[in-house]
Structure formats: structure tokens, C-alpha cells
CSV table of C-alpha atoms in Angstrom, one decimal:
chain,number,residue,atom,x,y,z
W,290,MET,CA,93.1,48.8,119.0
W,291,THR,CA,94.3,51.7,117.2
W,292,VAL,CA,93.4,51.7,113.4
W,293,SER,CA,96.3,53.8,110.2
W,294,GLN,CA,96.7,55.3,107.5
W,295,THR,CA,99.5,55.4,105.2
W,296,VAL,CA,100.0,59.9,103.5
W,297,GLU,CA,102.3,60.5,100.9
W,298,LEU,CA,103.8,63.9,100.5
W,299,GLU,CA,105.9,65.6,97.4
W,300,GLY,CA,107.0,69.3,96.5
W,301,HIS,CA,108.5,71.5,98.5
W,302,ILE,CA,107.8,70.9,101.4
W,303,ILE,CA,111.4,70.8,103.2
W,304,ASP,CA,111.3,74.9,101.9
W,305,SER,CA,107.4,75.5,102.7
W,306,GLY,CA,107.5,74.3,106.2
W,307,SER,CA,104.1,72.1,104.7
W,308,MET,CA,106.3,69.3,106.2
W,309,GLY,CA,106.9,69.9,109.6
W,310,HIS,CA,103.3,71.7,110.5
W,311,CYS,CA,101.9,67.6,109.5
W,312,PHE,CA,104.5,65.9,111.9
W,313,GLY,CA,103.3,68.5,114.5
W,314,ALA,CA,99.3,68.3,113.5
W,315,VAL,CA,99.9,64.6,114.3
W,316,MET,CA,101.6,64.8,117.2
W,317,GLU,CA,99.0,67.4,118.9
W,318,MET,CA,95.9,65.7,117.2
W,319,GLY,CA,96.9,63.0,119.9
W,320,GLY,CA,98.6,60.4,116.2
W,321,GLU,CA,101.9,59.1,115.6
W,322,PHE,CA,103.2,59.0,112.9
W,323,GLU,CA,106.2,56.4,111.4
W,324,VAL,CA,108.6,57.9,108.2
W,325,GLU,CA,108.7,55.5,106.2
W,326,GLU,CA,110.3,55.9,103.0
W,327,PHE,CA,112.0,60.0,102.5
W,328,GLU,CA,114.0,60.9,99.6
W,329,VAL,CA,115.9,64.2,100.3
W,330,GLY,CA,115.8,66.6,96.7
W,331,ARG,CA,119.7,67.9,96.7
W,332,HIS,CA,119.7,70.4,94.0
W,333,LYS,CA,118.2,73.6,94.0
W,334,HIS,CA,114.7,72.9,91.8
W,335,ASP,CA,114.0,68.6,93.5
W,336,GLU,CA,111.6,67.8,95.4
W,337,THR,CA,111.0,66.4,97.9
W,338,TYR,CA,108.8,62.8,98.8
W,339,CYS,CA,108.1,61.4,102.5
W,340,ARG,CA,105.7,58.3,103.6
W,341,MET,CA,104.5,58.2,106.7
W,342,GLU,CA,102.3,55.7,108.2
W,343,VAL,CA,99.9,58.2,110.8
W,344,THR,CA,98.4,55.7,114.0
W,345,ALA,CA,96.0,57.6,115.9
W,346,GLU,CA,93.8,55.7,118.0
W,347,SER,CA,90.0,55.7,116.6
W,348,HIS,CA,88.5,56.2,113.5
W,349,GLU,CA,87.5,59.2,114.2
W,350,ASP,CA,90.4,60.5,115.2
W,351,LEU,CA,92.2,59.1,112.5
W,352,ARG,CA,89.1,61.5,109.8
W,353,ALA,CA,90.6,64.7,111.6
W,354,ILE,CA,94.7,64.2,111.8
W,355,LEU,CA,93.7,63.5,107.5
W,356,HIS,CA,91.3,66.2,107.2
W,357,GLU,CA,94.1,68.3,108.2
W,358,LEU,CA,97.4,66.8,106.8
W,359,ASN,CA,95.2,67.3,103.1
W,360,GLN,CA,95.0,70.9,103.4
W,361,GLN,CA,98.5,71.0,103.8
W,362,GLY,CA,98.8,68.8,100.6
W,363,ALA,CA,99.5,65.1,102.2
W,364,THR,CA,97.4,62.5,100.1
W,365,VAL,CA,96.2,59.2,100.4
W,366,ALA,CA,98.9,57.1,99.4
W,367,ASP,CA,96.3,53.8,98.3
W,368,PRO,CA,95.0,55.4,95.5
W,369,ARG,CA,91.3,55.1,95.4
W,370,ASP,CA,87.7,57.3,93.7
W,371,ALA,CA,86.1,60.2,96.1
W,372,THR,CA,83.2,58.4,97.9
W,373,ILE,CA,80.6,60.8,96.8
W,374,GLU,CA,76.4,61.0,98.5
W,375,PRO,CA,74.1,62.8,97.2
W,376,ALA,CA,72.3,65.7,98.8
W,377,PRO,CA,69.2,64.9,100.5
W,378,ASP,CA,67.7,68.5,100.3
W,379,ASP,CA,68.4,71.8,98.9
W,380,GLN,CA,71.6,73.5,101.5
W,381,VAL,CA,71.8,70.2,103.5
W,382,VAL,CA,74.6,68.7,102.2
W,383,PRO,CA,75.5,64.7,103.7
W,384,VAL,CA,77.4,63.9,107.0
W,385,ASP,CA,81.9,64.3,107.0
W,386,PHE,CA,81.5,66.2,103.3
W,387,TYR,CA,84.8,67.7,102.7
W,388,SER,CA,84.9,71.4,103.0
W,389,THR,CA,87.5,73.3,100.7
W,390,THR,CA,90.4,74.9,100.9
W,391,ASN,CA,91.0,77.8,98.6
W,392,HIS,CA,94.1,76.4,97.2
W,393,PRO,CA,94.0,74.1,93.6
W,394,THR,CA,92.6,71.4,94.3
W,395,TYR,CA,92.1,67.5,92.2
W,396,VAL,CA,89.8,64.8,93.4
W,397,ARG,CA,89.5,61.3,92.1
W,398,VAL,CA,86.9,59.9,89.8
W,399,ASP,CA,86.8,57.0,87.3
W,400,GLY,CA,89.9,56.5,88.5
W,401,ASP,CA,91.5,59.5,86.9
W,402,TRP,CA,92.6,63.1,88.5
W,403,VAL,CA,89.6,66.0,88.1
W,404,ALA,CA,90.9,69.4,88.4
W,405,VAL,CA,88.1,71.2,90.3
W,406,GLU,CA,86.3,74.2,88.7
W,407,ASP,CA,86.6,78.1,90.4
W,408,ILE,CA,88.4,76.6,93.5
W,409,GLU,CA,87.2,78.7,97.1
W,410,MET,CA,87.1,78.1,100.9
W,411,ASP,CA,85.2,76.4,102.9
W,412,CYS,CA,82.4,75.1,100.1
W,413,ALA,CA,81.6,71.4,99.0
W,414,LEU,CA,83.3,69.6,95.9
W,415,ILE,CA,80.4,68.7,93.7
W,416,VAL,CA,80.6,65.9,90.7
W,417,GLU,CA,79.1,66.5,87.4
W,418,ARG,CA,77.9,64.3,84.5
W,419,ASP,CA,76.4,64.5,82.1
W,420,GLY,CA,72.9,62.0,82.8
W,421,ASP,CA,74.1,61.5,86.0
W,422,SER,CA,70.5,61.9,88.1
W,423,VAL,CA,69.6,60.9,92.0
W,424,ALA,CA,69.0,57.5,90.5
W,425,ASP,CA,72.8,57.0,89.7
W,426,ALA,CA,74.5,57.9,93.3
W,427,ASN,CA,74.8,54.3,94.5
W,428,ASP,CA,76.5,53.6,91.2
W,429,ALA,CA,78.3,57.3,92.1
W,430,ASN,CA,81.4,56.1,93.2
W,431,GLY,CA,82.4,53.2,90.6
W,432,ALA,CA,83.4,53.8,87.2
W,433,ASN,CA,80.7,54.5,85.4
W,434,GLU,CA,81.8,53.7,82.3
W,435,SER,CA,79.0,54.6,80.6
W,436,ASP,CA,79.1,57.4,80.8
W,437,GLU,CA,81.2,59.4,77.5
W,438,SER,CA,82.1,62.9,78.7
W,439,ASP,CA,84.5,63.7,81.0
W,440,PRO,CA,83.4,64.1,84.7
W,441,ARG,CA,83.2,67.6,85.7
W,442,VAL,CA,84.3,69.1,89.6
W,443,THR,CA,83.0,72.5,90.9
W,444,THR,CA,82.7,74.9,94.5
W,445,LYS,CA,79.0,74.9,95.8
W,446,VAL,CA,78.2,77.2,98.9
W,447,LEU,CA,76.4,74.8,100.6
W,448,ASN,CA,73.2,77.5,100.1
W,449,ALA,CA,73.7,76.8,96.8
W,450,VAL,CA,73.7,73.3,97.1
W,451,GLU,CA,70.8,71.3,95.4
W,452,GLU,CA,69.4,68.3,96.0
W,453,GLY,CA,70.5,65.3,94.5
W,454,ASP,CA,74.0,67.1,94.0
W,455,LEU,CA,76.9,64.0,93.9
W,456,VAL,CA,78.8,66.2,96.7
W,457,VAL,CA,82.3,64.4,97.9
W,458,THR,CA,82.8,63.2,101.0
W,459,GLY,CA,85.6,62.3,103.2
W,460,GLU,CA,89.2,62.9,102.7
W,461,THR,CA,89.7,59.5,100.4
W,462,GLY,CA,90.7,60.3,96.3
W,463,ILE,CA,91.3,64.3,97.4
W,464,ARG,CA,94.7,65.9,96.9
W,465,VAL,CA,95.3,69.6,97.5
W,466,GLU,CA,98.7,71.3,96.6
W,467,PRO,CA,99.3,74.1,98.5
W,468,PRO,CA,102.0,77.4,97.3
W,469,GLU,CA,105.0,76.2,97.4
W,470,ARG,CA,108.0,78.6,97.9
W,471,PRO,CA,110.9,77.2,95.7
W,472,ARG,CA,114.8,77.1,97.1
W,473,ASN,CA,115.4,80.1,94.7
W,474,GLY,CA,113.0,82.3,96.6
W,475,GLY,CA,111.0,83.6,93.3
W,476,GLY,CA,108.8,83.7,90.8
W,477,SER,CA,106.0,85.9,89.0
W,478,PHE,CA,105.6,87.2,91.7
W,479,GLY,CA,109.1,87.8,93.6
W,480,PHE,CA,107.4,89.3,96.8
W,481,MET,CA,104.5,87.2,97.8
W,482,GLN,CA,105.4,85.5,100.3
W,483,GLY,CA,102.9,86.7,102.6
W,484,GLY,CA,103.5,88.4,105.5
W,485,VAL,CA,102.9,92.0,106.1
W,486,SER,CA,105.5,95.4,106.2
W,487,SER,CA,105.0,98.2,108.4
W,488,GLU,CA,106.8,100.8,106.0
W,489,ARG,CA,106.0,103.5,104.8
W,490,PRO,CA,105.2,102.8,100.6
W,491,SER,CA,108.5,101.3,99.3
W,492,GLU,CA,110.2,102.9,95.5
W,493,SER,CA,110.8,99.2,94.6
W,494,LEU,CA,107.4,97.3,96.0
W,495,ILE,CA,105.2,98.9,94.7
W,496,GLU,CA,107.4,99.3,90.9
W,497,GLU,CA,106.9,94.8,91.6
W,498,ILE,CA,103.6,96.1,92.2
W,499,ALA,CA,102.6,98.6,88.8
W,500,ASP,CA,105.2,95.9,86.5
W,501,GLU,CA,102.6,93.5,87.1
W,502,MET,CA,99.4,95.7,86.8
W,503,ARG,CA,101.1,95.8,83.3
W,504,ASP,CA,101.6,92.7,82.2
W,505,VAL,CA,98.1,91.9,83.5
W,506,ARG,CA,96.6,94.6,81.5
W,507,GLU,CA,99.0,93.3,77.9
W,508,ASN,CA,98.1,90.1,78.5
W,509,ASP,CA,95.1,91.3,78.7
W,510,GLY,CA,93.7,90.2,82.2
W,511,THR,CA,91.4,91.4,85.3
W,512,VAL,CA,92.8,94.0,87.9
W,513,LEU,CA,90.2,94.4,91.3
W,514,ALA,CA,90.3,96.7,93.1
W,515,VAL,CA,88.2,96.5,96.3
W,516,CYS,CA,88.1,99.8,97.8
W,517,GLY,CA,87.2,101.1,101.8
W,518,PRO,CA,86.2,105.3,102.1
W,519,ALA,CA,89.5,106.1,104.2
W,520,ILE,CA,90.7,106.2,100.4
W,521,VAL,CA,87.7,109.4,100.0
W,522,HIS,CA,89.4,110.8,103.7
W,523,SER,CA,93.1,110.5,102.2
W,524,GLY,CA,93.3,112.2,98.9
W,525,GLY,CA,93.7,108.8,97.4
W,526,ARG,CA,90.1,109.1,95.1
W,527,ASP,CA,92.1,111.2,92.1
W,528,ALA,CA,94.5,108.3,91.9
W,529,LEU,CA,92.4,105.9,91.8
W,530,ALA,CA,90.2,107.8,89.1
W,531,GLU,CA,92.9,108.4,87.2
W,532,LEU,CA,93.8,104.2,87.2
W,533,VAL,CA,90.9,103.2,86.9
W,534,ARG,CA,90.6,105.7,83.3
W,535,GLU,CA,94.2,105.0,82.1
W,536,GLY,CA,92.8,101.2,82.2
W,537,TYR,CA,94.5,99.9,84.6
W,538,VAL,CA,91.9,98.8,87.1
W,539,ASP,CA,89.5,96.9,85.7
W,540,ALA,CA,86.5,95.8,88.2
W,541,ILE,CA,85.5,97.5,91.7
W,542,SER,CA,84.6,95.9,95.0
W,543,ALA,CA,83.4,98.0,96.9
W,544,GLY,CA,80.3,99.0,100.3
W,545,ASN,CA,78.1,101.9,99.9
W,546,GLY,CA,80.3,103.5,101.8
W,547,PHE,CA,83.0,103.8,99.1
W,548,ALA,CA,80.7,104.8,96.3
W,549,VAL,CA,78.7,107.5,99.1
W,550,HIS,CA,82.0,109.0,99.8
W,551,ASP,CA,83.2,109.6,96.2
W,552,LEU,CA,80.2,110.9,95.2
W,553,GLU,CA,80.0,113.1,97.6
W,554,ARG,CA,83.6,114.4,96.6
W,555,ASP,CA,82.4,115.2,93.5
W,556,LEU,CA,78.9,117.1,94.6
W,557,TYR,CA,80.3,119.0,97.2
W,558,GLY,CA,83.6,118.7,97.8
W,559,THR,CA,83.7,116.5,101.4
W,560,SER,CA,84.3,113.3,102.6
W,561,LEU,CA,82.1,112.7,105.4
W,562,GLY,CA,81.4,116.4,106.1
W,563,VAL,CA,85.4,117.7,105.8
W,564,ASP,CA,86.1,119.4,102.9
W,565,THR,CA,89.6,117.2,101.9
W,566,GLU,CA,91.5,120.1,100.4
W,567,SER,CA,91.4,122.4,103.5
W,568,LEU,CA,90.4,120.4,106.1
W,569,GLU,CA,87.8,122.3,107.3
W,570,HIS,CA,83.6,121.5,108.9
W,571,PRO,CA,81.6,122.9,105.8
W,572,ARG,CA,78.6,124.7,107.9
W,573,LYS,CA,76.2,121.5,107.3
W,574,GLY,CA,79.0,119.3,105.6
W,575,HIS,CA,78.0,116.3,108.2
W,576,LYS,CA,74.9,116.3,106.2
W,577,HIS,CA,76.4,115.6,102.5
W,578,HIS,CA,76.5,112.2,102.1
W,579,ILE,CA,72.8,111.9,103.1
W,580,TYR,CA,72.6,115.1,100.5
W,581,THR,CA,74.3,113.2,98.2
W,582,ILE,CA,72.6,110.2,98.4
W,583,SER,CA,69.3,111.5,97.7
W,584,GLU,CA,70.3,113.4,94.6
W,585,ILE,CA,71.4,109.6,92.8
W,586,VAL,CA,68.6,108.4,93.7
W,587,ARG,CA,66.5,111.9,91.6
W,588,HIS,CA,68.6,111.1,88.5
W,589,GLY,CA,67.4,107.0,89.5
W,590,SER,CA,71.2,105.0,89.8
W,591,ILE,CA,74.9,106.3,89.0
W,592,PRO,CA,75.1,106.1,85.2
W,593,GLU,CA,72.1,107.7,85.3
W,594,ALA,CA,73.6,111.1,86.8
W,595,VAL,CA,76.0,110.8,85.7
W,596,ASP,CA,74.1,110.9,81.9
W,597,ALA,CA,72.2,114.0,83.0
W,598,GLY,CA,75.7,115.7,84.2
W,599,VAL,CA,75.9,115.9,87.4
W,600,VAL,CA,78.6,113.2,88.2
W,601,ASP,CA,81.0,114.3,86.4
W,602,GLU,CA,85.0,113.3,87.8
W,603,GLY,CA,86.0,110.5,90.7
W,604,VAL,CA,86.3,106.9,91.0
W,605,MET,CA,82.9,106.0,90.3
W,606,TYR,CA,82.3,108.6,87.6
W,607,GLU,CA,85.5,106.9,85.9
W,608,CYS,CA,83.5,103.6,86.1
W,609,VAL,CA,80.8,104.8,84.5
W,610,SER,CA,82.3,106.2,81.4
W,611,ASN,CA,84.6,103.6,81.2
W,612,ASP,CA,82.9,100.5,81.1
W,613,VAL,CA,84.6,98.9,84.2
W,614,PRO,CA,81.9,96.9,86.3
W,615,TYR,CA,81.4,98.0,89.9
W,616,VAL,CA,80.5,95.5,92.6
W,617,LEU,CA,78.5,97.8,95.3
W,618,ALA,CA,77.6,95.3,97.9
W,619,GLY,CA,75.5,96.9,101.4
W,620,SER,CA,74.8,96.0,105.3
W,621,ILE,CA,72.6,96.4,107.5
W,622,ARG,CA,74.5,100.1,108.8
W,623,ASP,CA,74.3,101.7,105.0
W,624,ASP,CA,72.3,105.3,105.0
W,625,GLY,CA,70.1,105.5,102.3
W,626,PRO,CA,71.7,103.4,100.5
W,627,LEU,CA,71.9,104.3,96.3
W,628,PRO,CA,70.1,102.7,94.1
W,629,ASP,CA,73.4,100.3,92.3
W,630,THR,CA,74.1,98.8,96.1
W,631,ILE,CA,72.7,94.8,96.6
W,632,THR,CA,71.2,94.8,99.9
W,633,ASP,CA,70.0,90.9,99.3
W,634,SER,CA,73.5,89.7,101.3
W,635,ILE,CA,73.4,86.5,99.4
W,636,GLU,CA,73.0,88.0,96.2
W,637,ALA,CA,75.8,90.4,96.7
W,638,GLN,CA,77.7,87.4,97.8
W,639,ASN,CA,77.6,86.3,94.5
W,640,ALA,CA,78.2,88.9,92.9
W,641,ILE,CA,81.4,89.3,94.8
W,642,ARG,CA,82.6,85.7,94.4
W,643,GLU,CA,82.0,86.3,90.0
W,644,GLN,CA,84.1,89.4,90.4
W,645,ALA,CA,87.0,87.1,92.6
W,646,GLN,CA,87.1,84.1,90.1
W,647,ASP,CA,87.8,86.2,87.6
W,648,ALA,CA,90.8,88.4,88.8
W,649,ASP,CA,93.8,87.8,88.0
W,650,ILE,CA,95.3,90.2,91.0
W,651,VAL,CA,93.3,92.0,93.7
W,652,LEU,CA,94.6,95.0,95.3
W,653,MET,CA,93.3,95.5,98.6
W,654,LEU,CA,92.7,99.1,99.9
W,655,ALA,CA,91.8,100.2,103.4
W,656,THR,CA,89.4,97.9,103.8
W,657,LEU,CA,88.0,94.9,106.4
W,658,LEU,CA,85.6,94.0,105.6
W,659,HIS,CA,85.4,94.5,101.9
W,660,SER,CA,89.0,92.4,101.3
W,661,VAL,CA,87.2,89.6,104.0
W,662,ALA,CA,84.5,89.1,102.0
W,663,VAL,CA,86.9,89.2,98.5
W,664,GLY,CA,89.6,87.0,99.4
W,665,ASN,CA,87.3,84.1,101.1
W,666,CYS,CA,86.8,83.5,97.8
W,667,LEU,CA,89.9,84.4,95.8
W,668,PRO,CA,91.8,80.5,95.0
W,669,SER,CA,95.3,81.0,96.8
W,670,THR,CA,96.6,81.2,93.7
W,671,THR,CA,95.4,85.2,92.7
W,672,LYS,CA,97.8,87.3,93.5
W,673,THR,CA,96.8,89.7,96.4
W,674,VAL,CA,98.3,93.4,98.1
W,675,CYS,CA,96.3,94.3,101.0
W,676,VAL,CA,97.5,97.7,101.9
W,677,ASP,CA,95.7,99.3,104.9
W,678,ILE,CA,96.9,102.1,107.6
W,679,ASN,CA,95.7,99.0,110.6
W,680,PRO,CA,98.2,96.4,110.9
W,681,ALA,CA,94.9,94.7,112.4
W,682,THR,CA,93.4,95.2,108.8
W,683,VAL,CA,95.9,93.4,107.0
W,684,THR,CA,97.1,90.3,109.6
W,685,GLN,CA,92.8,89.5,109.8
W,686,LEU,CA,92.9,89.0,106.2
W,687,LEU,CA,96.1,86.1,106.6
W,688,ASP,CA,94.7,85.1,109.4
W,689,ARG,CA,91.3,83.8,108.1
W,690,GLY,CA,92.8,81.7,105.5
W,691,SER,CA,94.0,84.4,102.3
W,692,ALA,CA,98.3,83.5,102.7
W,693,GLN,CA,98.9,84.1,99.3
W,694,ALA,CA,98.5,87.6,100.2
W,695,ILE,CA,101.1,90.0,101.1
W,696,GLY,CA,100.7,93.2,103.9
W,697,MET,CA,101.8,96.8,103.3
W,698,VAL,CA,100.9,98.6,106.5
W,699,THR,CA,100.7,101.6,105.6
W,700,ASP,CA,98.8,105.6,104.5
W,701,ILE,CA,96.5,105.0,101.7
W,702,GLY,CA,96.8,108.2,100.9
W,703,ALA,CA,100.1,108.1,99.6
W,704,PHE,CA,100.7,104.6,97.8
W,705,ILE,CA,97.3,104.9,95.7
W,706,PRO,CA,99.2,108.6,94.6
W,707,MET,CA,102.8,106.4,94.0
W,708,LEU,CA,101.0,103.4,91.9
W,709,ALA,CA,99.8,106.5,90.0
W,710,ASP,CA,102.6,108.2,89.1
W,711,GLU,CA,104.7,105.0,88.7
W,712,LEU,CA,101.8,103.9,85.7
W,713,CYS,CA,100.4,107.0,84.3
W,714,ASP,CA,104.2,108.7,84.4
W,715,PRO,CA,105.8,107.8,81.7
W,716,SER,CA,109.0,109.9,83.4
W,717,GLN,CA,108.2,107.1,86.9
W,718,GLN,CA,108.6,104.0,84.9
W,719,HIS,CA,111.1,101.3,85.4
W,720,SER,CA,111.4,98.5,82.4
W,721,ALA,CA,110.3,94.9,84.3
């Protein structure tokens, strides 16, 4: 005995490849499909519509197939409200809870499609209505007509789920909208089509990035820079500090190591014990990063060291002087760490999440771990640029689900100065 379900796909599903992926996923997962209706968009801006019946050997197999199709934007054809169940305990979600993608998502509640707020991958969907309680949960799958307020749907990581939260389960009543690639190949971020460019920084690409950063600043948006220590080692530190000072970078996300070596460069002229100008190894240079940490701890924090005049240049100095917020997320391998570094991993994750949700464009600069961490918190609609000399960093970011990112495999020490020249040197600026 087989079971089946009708699903629908709509949009630029041929150009984006989502229709072919759906067909392939059904067959690879042991199911079958029959196309019941297929209308091809015949002009540049026309969308394509596909309605198909999906068949599997069991309900469990069918659920697995529908989950995969849902990630590609397919929706169950029969419009029904999402299934909602209360969380049985803190940090415990119902069996078969819906695990989110990072794409714009809508949940059907009380007959209406509600946009999910602060969408993020690998989270639970929580439905909120004023007046809802655990006792109302048994009635949660029907319309709560007495409730005058509009329902909200938000995301929660599993450790934030509280007993009684109304959690969306299954695949019914959920619509996902993956980024599309219209036939003209354009868009507000023309080069952001996913993929990796293995070449030196091209002027045209940097011009586009600079234009986007200007637009973000003019519209009071937020540019988030995710920074690795290689920025300091390779000589890109001063250019990044200039971008912060001139208002082109609005927030910094980094680890303990980036801040330590930025401060070490100011105090001792070295980065990881190496003179960044002469490339010589000064006597006791290998101790400079520890001395730096000790000096900052002595003053209490980075801002207090700046106020005392101990730190007077560099990225962290410009952040303090220009009220640019930063999050330093610690790890098990950190020396010190600096007093400003968040050592509680959950607290650090929440701080990164808050930064990511506010960002309009993210520059991921020479750091694998922080790029993946921030990338996991970003919606797929956030414009993202990942730059690293190591191709594995760029490809791993894309493999982890940040398909919206454009990757450049190049020297960060060349990329950042070129970007700073484009943004900060009037003679280098081009009309948008």
C-alpha cells in the first residue's frame, strides 16, 4: 500500500534549478512523482507553476520526501493550518518538530500565512498569540477566533525553548521561499549568485561591494565585518581600521585572537611575535601576545585601556573611539583571554545571533570558524561576501548552508586595502 500527497512549486523554478532538484530528490529517496499540471513562464519575468503528486511506500518515507521538497520551496497543495504542539519541557521539543532553513518562511496560522521573524537555520518555529497558554495548546490547531491579536511566528534555538511554547511540527502549513535567480541574472547584488572566485581581487568586484556598502550607509543600514587574525598578520589591519573610522563598518564579530593581535600590533609593532613591517622576529617577540593580554587585563578592558592612552590605534581602538559595537567570542583554545571576550559559549552565540539579525551586508574576512558561526545565524537574504586565501574556508561556508555567499579566494592583505581605497579615496570612487 502506498501513500501520496500533492505539492506545488511556483516561481523561477527552472532557472534556479529547484524543480530539477525536487524531481531528483523524490527518485533518490525511493518515491515516485506524477506531474499533474505544468505551466512554463514564457517571458523574462514570468513565473513557472508545477503541481505534482508524490507517492511513497510509507507515511514515514513520504514525510521525509516532503521535508526535502519543502526546503526547495514546494508546498502541500491542500491549504491547511500548520500543526502545533506544546513543548513538553524546557529545551525539549515535540517529536517531528519542523527544523528551519535560512530562507524566508511562512506558517499558516488561523487561515493566514504569517511571515517568520528573524529566520535562522536549524531552529524550531514558535507560534505566539496573546492569551495563549499551555491549556490552550490542544486547541492550537484550530482557529482561535476569540483572540483579537494577530499571531506571530518566531524562531528559537533548542536550548531557548521553554515548556509550553507552541512548536510547529510536520510539514503542513509551511511555505519556504529559496532565493531565486531570475532569467536576467540581475538583482540588487549582481555578483551574489553563489560560488567561488579563485583570483586576485578584481577591481570590478570590489567596486560592486563598495557600492553596496555605500548604499547601506546612506540608508542607515549595518555592515558587519567578521574578522580573523590573518587580517593583522597579512597587513590589512590599518585599512580595516580606516573603514571603521570612516563609518563603512558598523559592527565587528571576531574571536579573542583577532583582538589580541590587533592590540599587540599597537603596543609592540608585532603580530604573533613577528614585526609586520620588517618580518623580523624581535627578541621575546613570541611573548608579546601574552604581554598584551596582561596589559589590557591590568586596565580592566579594551575601552579602559583606550581611555588610559595605552591603546591609540588599530581596529579595536577605532571601534571604541567611534562607538562601533564588537563581539569577541571565546573558544577553548584562547590565551588569556581578554576581559572583553565572552567565554560562555551560549552567551557568545546569542550575541553573534543579535549582530547577524541586524546586518544588511556581511564581510567574512579570513576566518573559518567565525564565518561558519555567523553564516549559520544569517537569513539567506542577507548579502554576504567571504574572502580567504584558503579555498576550503570559502567552500565550507557554502556547504554549511550559506548558499547566498559569494566567495573570493585571495589574499586578505590585498583585498581590504583595495576596498578601503575604493571607499575612502575620492579619486578611486566610481558612480554607481
